[in-house]
PDB file of N, CA and C in Angstrom:
ATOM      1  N   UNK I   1      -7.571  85.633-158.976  1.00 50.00           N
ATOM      2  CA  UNK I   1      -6.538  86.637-158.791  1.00 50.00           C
ATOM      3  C   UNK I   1      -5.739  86.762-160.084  1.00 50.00           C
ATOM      4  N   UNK I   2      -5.121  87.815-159.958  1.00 51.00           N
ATOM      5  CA  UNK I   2      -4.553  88.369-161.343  1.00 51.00           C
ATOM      6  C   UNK I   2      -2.933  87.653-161.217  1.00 51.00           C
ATOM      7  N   UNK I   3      -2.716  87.110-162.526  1.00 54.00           N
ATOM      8  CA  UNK I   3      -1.399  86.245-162.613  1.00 54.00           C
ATOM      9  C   UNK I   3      -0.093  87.515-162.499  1.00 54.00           C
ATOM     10  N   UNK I   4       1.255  86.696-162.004  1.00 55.00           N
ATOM     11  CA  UNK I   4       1.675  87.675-161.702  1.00 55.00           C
ATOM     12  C   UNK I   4       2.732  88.956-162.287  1.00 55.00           C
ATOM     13  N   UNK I   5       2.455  88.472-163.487  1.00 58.00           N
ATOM     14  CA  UNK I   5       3.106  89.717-164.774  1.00 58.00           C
ATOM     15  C   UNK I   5       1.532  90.797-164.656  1.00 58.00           C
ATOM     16  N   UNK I   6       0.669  90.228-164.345  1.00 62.00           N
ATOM     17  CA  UNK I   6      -0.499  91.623-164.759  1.00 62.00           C
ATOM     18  C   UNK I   6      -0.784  92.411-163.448  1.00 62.00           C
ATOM     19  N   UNK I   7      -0.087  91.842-162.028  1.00 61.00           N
ATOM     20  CA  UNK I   7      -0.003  92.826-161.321  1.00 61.00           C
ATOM     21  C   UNK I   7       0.570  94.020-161.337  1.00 61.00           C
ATOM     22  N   UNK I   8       0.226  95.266-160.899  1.00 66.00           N
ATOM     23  CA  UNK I   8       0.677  96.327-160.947  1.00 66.00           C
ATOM     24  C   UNK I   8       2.141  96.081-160.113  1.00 66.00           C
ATOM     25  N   UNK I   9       3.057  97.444-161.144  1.00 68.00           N
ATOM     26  CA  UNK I   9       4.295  97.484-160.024  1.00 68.00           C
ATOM     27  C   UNK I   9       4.077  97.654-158.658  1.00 68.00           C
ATOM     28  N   UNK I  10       3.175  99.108-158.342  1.00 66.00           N
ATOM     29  CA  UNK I  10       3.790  98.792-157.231  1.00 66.00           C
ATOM     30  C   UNK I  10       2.803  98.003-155.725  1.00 66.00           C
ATOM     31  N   UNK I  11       2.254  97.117-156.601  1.00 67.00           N
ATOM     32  CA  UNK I  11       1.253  96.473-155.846  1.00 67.00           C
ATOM     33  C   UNK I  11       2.893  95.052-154.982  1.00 67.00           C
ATOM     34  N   UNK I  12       3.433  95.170-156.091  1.00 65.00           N
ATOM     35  CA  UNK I  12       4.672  94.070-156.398  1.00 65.00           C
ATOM     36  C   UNK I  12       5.469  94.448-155.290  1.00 65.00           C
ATOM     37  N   UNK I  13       6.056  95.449-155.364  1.00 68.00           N
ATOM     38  CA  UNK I  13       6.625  96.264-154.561  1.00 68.00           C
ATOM     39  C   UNK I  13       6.458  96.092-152.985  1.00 68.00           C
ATOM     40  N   UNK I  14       4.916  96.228-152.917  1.00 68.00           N
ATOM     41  CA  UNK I  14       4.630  96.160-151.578  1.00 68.00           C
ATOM     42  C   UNK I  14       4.783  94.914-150.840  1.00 68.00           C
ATOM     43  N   UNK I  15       4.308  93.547-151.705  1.00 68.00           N
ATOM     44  CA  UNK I  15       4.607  92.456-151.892  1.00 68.00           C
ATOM     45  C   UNK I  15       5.558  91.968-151.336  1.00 68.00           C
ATOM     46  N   UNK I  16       6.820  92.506-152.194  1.00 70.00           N
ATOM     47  CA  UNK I  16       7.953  92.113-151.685  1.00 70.00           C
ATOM     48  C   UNK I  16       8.632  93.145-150.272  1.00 70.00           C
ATOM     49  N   UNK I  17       8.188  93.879-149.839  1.00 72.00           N
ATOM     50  CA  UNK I  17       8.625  94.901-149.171  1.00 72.00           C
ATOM     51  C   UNK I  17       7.731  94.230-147.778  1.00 72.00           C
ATOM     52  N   UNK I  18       6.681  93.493-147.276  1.00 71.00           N
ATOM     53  CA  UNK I  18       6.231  92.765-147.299  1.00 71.00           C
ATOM     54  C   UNK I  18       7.354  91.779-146.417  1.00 71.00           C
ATOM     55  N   UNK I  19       7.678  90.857-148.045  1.00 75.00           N
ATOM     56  CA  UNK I  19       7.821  89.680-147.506  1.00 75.00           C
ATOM     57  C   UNK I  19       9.319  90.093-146.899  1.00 75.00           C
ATOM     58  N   UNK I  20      10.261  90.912-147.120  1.00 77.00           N
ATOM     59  CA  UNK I  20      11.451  91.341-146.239  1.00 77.00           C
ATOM     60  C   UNK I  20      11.063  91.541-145.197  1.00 77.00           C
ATOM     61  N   UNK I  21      10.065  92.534-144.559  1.00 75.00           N
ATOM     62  CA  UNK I  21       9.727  92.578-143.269  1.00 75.00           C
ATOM     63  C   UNK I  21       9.633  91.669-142.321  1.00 75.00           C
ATOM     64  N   UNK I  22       8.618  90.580-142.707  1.00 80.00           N
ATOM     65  CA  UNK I  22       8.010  89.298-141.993  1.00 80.00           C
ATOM     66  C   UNK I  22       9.722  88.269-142.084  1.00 80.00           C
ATOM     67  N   UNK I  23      10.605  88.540-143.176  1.00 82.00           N
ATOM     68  CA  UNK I  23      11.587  87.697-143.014  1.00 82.00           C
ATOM     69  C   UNK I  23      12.711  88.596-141.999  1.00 82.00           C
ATOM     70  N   UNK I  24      12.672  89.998-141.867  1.00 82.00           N
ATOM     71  CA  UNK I  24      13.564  90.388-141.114  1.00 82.00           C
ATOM     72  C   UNK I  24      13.159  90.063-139.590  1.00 82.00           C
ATOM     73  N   UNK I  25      11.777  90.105-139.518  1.00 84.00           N
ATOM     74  CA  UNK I  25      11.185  90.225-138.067  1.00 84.00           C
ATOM     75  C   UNK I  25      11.851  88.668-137.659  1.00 84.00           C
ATOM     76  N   UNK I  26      11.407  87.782-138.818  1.00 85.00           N
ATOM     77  CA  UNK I  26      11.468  86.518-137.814  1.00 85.00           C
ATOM     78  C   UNK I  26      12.818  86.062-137.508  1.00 85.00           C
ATOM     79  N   UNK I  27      13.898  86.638-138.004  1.00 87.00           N
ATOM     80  CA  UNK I  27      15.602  86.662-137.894  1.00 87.00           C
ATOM     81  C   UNK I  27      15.811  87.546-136.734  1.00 87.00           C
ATOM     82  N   UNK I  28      15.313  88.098-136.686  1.00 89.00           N
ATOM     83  CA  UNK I  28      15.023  89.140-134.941  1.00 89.00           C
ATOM     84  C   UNK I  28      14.831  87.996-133.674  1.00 89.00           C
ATOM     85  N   UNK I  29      13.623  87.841-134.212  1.00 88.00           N
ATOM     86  CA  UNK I  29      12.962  87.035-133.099  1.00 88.00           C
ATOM     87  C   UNK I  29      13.663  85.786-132.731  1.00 88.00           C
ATOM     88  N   UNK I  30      13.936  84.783-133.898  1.00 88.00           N
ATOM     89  CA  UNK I  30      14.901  83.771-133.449  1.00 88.00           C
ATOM     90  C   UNK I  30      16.462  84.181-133.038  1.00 88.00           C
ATOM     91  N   UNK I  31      16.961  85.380-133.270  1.00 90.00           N
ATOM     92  CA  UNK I  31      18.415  86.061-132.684  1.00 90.00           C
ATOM     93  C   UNK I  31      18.379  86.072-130.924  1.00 90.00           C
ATOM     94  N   UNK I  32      16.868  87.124-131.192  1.00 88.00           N
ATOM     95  CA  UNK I  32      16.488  87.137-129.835  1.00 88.00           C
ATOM     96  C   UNK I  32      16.110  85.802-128.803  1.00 88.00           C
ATOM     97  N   UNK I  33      15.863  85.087-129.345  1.00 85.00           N
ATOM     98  CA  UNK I  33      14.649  83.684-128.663  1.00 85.00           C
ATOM     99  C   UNK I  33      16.615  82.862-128.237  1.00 85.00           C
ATOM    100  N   UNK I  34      17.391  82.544-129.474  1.00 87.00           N
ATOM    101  CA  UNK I  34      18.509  82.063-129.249  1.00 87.00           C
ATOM    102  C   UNK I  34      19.414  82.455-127.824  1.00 87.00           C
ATOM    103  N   UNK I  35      19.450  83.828-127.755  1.00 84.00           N
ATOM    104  CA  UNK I  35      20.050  85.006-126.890  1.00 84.00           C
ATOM    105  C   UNK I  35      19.825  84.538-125.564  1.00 84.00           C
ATOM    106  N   UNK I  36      18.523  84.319-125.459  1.00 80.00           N
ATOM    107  CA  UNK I  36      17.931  83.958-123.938  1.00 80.00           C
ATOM    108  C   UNK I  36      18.087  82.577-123.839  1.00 80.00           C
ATOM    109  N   UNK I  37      18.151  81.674-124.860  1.00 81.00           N
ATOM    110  CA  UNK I  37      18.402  80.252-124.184  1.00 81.00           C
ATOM    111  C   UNK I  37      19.918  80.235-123.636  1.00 81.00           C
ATOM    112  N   UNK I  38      20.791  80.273-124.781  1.00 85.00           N
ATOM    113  CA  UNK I  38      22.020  80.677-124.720  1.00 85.00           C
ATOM    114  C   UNK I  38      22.726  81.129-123.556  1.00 85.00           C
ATOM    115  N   UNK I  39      21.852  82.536-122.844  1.00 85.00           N
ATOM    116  CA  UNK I  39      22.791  82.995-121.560  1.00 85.00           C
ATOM    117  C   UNK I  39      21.479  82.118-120.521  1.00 85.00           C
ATOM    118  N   UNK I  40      21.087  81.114-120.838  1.00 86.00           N
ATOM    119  CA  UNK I  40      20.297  80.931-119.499  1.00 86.00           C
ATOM    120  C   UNK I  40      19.332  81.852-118.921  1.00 86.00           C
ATOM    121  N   UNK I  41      18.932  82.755-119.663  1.00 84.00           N
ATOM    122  CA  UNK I  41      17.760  83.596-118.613  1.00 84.00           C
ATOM    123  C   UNK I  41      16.476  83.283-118.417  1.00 84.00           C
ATOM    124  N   UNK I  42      15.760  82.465-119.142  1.00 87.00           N
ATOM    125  CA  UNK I  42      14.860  81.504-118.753  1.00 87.00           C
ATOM    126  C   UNK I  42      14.858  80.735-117.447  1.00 87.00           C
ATOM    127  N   UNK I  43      15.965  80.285-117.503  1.00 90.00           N
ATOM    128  CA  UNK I  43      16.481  79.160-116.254  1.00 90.00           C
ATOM    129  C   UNK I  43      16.659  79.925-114.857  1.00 90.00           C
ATOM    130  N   UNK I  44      17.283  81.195-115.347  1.00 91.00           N
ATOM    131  CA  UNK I  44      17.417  81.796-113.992  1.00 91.00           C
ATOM    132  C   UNK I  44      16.532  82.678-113.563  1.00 91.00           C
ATOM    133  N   UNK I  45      15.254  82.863-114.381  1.00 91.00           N
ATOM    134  CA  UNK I  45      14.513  83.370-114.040  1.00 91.00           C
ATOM    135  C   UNK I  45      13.436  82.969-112.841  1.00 91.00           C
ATOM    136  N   UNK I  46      13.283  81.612-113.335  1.00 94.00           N
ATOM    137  CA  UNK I  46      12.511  80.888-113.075  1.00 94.00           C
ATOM    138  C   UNK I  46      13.095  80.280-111.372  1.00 94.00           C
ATOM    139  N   UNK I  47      14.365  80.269-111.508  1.00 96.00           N
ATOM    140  CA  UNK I  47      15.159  79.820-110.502  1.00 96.00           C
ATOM    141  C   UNK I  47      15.173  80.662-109.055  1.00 96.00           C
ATOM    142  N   UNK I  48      14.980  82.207-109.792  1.00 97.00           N
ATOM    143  CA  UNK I  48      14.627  83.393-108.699  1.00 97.00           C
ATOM    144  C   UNK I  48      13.133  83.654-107.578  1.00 97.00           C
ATOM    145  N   UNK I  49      12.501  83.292-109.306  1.00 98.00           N
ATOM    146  CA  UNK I  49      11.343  82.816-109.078  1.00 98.00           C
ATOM    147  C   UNK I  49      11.044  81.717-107.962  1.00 98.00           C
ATOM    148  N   UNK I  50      11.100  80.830-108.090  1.00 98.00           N
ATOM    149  CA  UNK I  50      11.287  79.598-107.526  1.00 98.00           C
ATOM    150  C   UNK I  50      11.639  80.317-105.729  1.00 98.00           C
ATOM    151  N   UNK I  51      12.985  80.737-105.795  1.00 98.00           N
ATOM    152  CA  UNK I  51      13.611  81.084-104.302  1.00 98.00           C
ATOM    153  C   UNK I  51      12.712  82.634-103.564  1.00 98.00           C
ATOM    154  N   UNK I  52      11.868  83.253-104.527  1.00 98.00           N
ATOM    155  CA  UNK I  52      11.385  84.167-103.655  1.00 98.00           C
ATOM    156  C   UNK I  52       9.797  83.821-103.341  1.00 98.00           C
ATOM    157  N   UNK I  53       9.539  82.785-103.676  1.00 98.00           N
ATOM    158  CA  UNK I  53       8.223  81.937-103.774  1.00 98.00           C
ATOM    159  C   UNK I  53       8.396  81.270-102.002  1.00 98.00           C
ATOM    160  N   UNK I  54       9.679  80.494-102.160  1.00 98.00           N
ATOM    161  CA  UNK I  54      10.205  79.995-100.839  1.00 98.00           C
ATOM    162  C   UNK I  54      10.611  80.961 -99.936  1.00 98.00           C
ATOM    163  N   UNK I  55      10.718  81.930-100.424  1.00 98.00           N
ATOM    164  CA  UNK I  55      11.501  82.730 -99.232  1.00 98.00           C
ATOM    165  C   UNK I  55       9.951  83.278 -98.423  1.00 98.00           C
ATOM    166  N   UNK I  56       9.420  83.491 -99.219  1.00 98.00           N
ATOM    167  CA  UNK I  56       7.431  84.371 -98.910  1.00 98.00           C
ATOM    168  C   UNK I  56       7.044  83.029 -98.226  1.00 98.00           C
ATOM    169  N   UNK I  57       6.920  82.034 -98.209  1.00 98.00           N
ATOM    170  CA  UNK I  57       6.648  81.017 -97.721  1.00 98.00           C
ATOM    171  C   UNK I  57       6.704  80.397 -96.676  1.00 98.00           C
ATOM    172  N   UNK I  58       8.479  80.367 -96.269  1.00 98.00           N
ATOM    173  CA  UNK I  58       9.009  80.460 -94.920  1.00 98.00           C
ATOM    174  C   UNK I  58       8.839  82.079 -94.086  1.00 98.00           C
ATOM    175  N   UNK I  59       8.369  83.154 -94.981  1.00 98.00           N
ATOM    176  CA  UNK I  59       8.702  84.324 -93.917  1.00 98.00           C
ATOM    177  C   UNK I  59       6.737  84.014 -93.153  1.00 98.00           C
ATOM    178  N   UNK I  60       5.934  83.587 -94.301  1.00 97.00           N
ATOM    179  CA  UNK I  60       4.581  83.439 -93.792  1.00 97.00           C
ATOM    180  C   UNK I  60       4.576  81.955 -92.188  1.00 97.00           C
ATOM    181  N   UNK I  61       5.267  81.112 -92.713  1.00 97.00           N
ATOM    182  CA  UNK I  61       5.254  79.714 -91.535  1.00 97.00           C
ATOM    183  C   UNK I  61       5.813  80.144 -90.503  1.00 97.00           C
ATOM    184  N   UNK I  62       6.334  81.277 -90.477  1.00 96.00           N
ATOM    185  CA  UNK I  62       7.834  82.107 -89.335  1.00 96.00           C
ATOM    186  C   UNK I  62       6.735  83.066 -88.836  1.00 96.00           C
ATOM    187  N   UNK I  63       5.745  82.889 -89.297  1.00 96.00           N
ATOM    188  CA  UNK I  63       4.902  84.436 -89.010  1.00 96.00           C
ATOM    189  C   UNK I  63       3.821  83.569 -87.704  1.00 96.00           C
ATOM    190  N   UNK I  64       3.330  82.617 -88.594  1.00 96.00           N
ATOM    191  CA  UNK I  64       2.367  81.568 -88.079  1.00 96.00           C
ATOM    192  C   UNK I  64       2.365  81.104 -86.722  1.00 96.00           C
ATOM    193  N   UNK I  65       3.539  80.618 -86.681  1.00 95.00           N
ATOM    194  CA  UNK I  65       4.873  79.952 -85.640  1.00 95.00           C
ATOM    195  C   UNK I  65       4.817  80.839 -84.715  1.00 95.00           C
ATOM    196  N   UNK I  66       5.353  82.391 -84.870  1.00 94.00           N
ATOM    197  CA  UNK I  66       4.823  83.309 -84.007  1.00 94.00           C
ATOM    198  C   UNK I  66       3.935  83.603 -82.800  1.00 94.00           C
ATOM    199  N   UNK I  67       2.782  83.682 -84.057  1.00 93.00           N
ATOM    200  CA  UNK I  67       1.434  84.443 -83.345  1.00 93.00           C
ATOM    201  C   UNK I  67       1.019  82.839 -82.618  1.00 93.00           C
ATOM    202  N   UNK I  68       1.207  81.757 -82.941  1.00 88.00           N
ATOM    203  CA  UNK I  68       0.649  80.712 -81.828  1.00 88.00           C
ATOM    204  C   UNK I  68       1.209  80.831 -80.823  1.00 88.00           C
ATOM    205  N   UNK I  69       2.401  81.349 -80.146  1.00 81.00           N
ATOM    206  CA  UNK I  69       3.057  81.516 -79.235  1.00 81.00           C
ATOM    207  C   UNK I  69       2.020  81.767 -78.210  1.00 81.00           C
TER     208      UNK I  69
END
């Protein structure tokens, strides 16, 4: 590869235009990734999760319970 004074400008350019992107994205992503630990929405997702898992669960054993009648 060509050393880096004999690269073209705007090969350079792109380069660096480039490496701002991949550094803005990943200041995004960890803002964002922080955001959700921070207010808990992981936790309460999972937590909803969790209670409508149980709720389908007991409405199916309530169903069961039923029809053996």
């Amino acid at each position: 590869m060509l050393a880096k004074q004999q690269l073209p400008k705007y090969y350079l350019d792109v380069l660096l235009k480039n490496k701002k992107l991949s550094r803005k994205w990943k200041r995004e992503y960890y803002r964002f990734v922080d955001g959700v630990v921070r207010s808990h929405g992981i936790q309460k997702f999972f937590m909803r999760l969790l209670y409508l898992l149980c709720f389908i669960t007991t409405v199916i054993l309530a169903a069961l319970l039923y029809i053996n009648r």
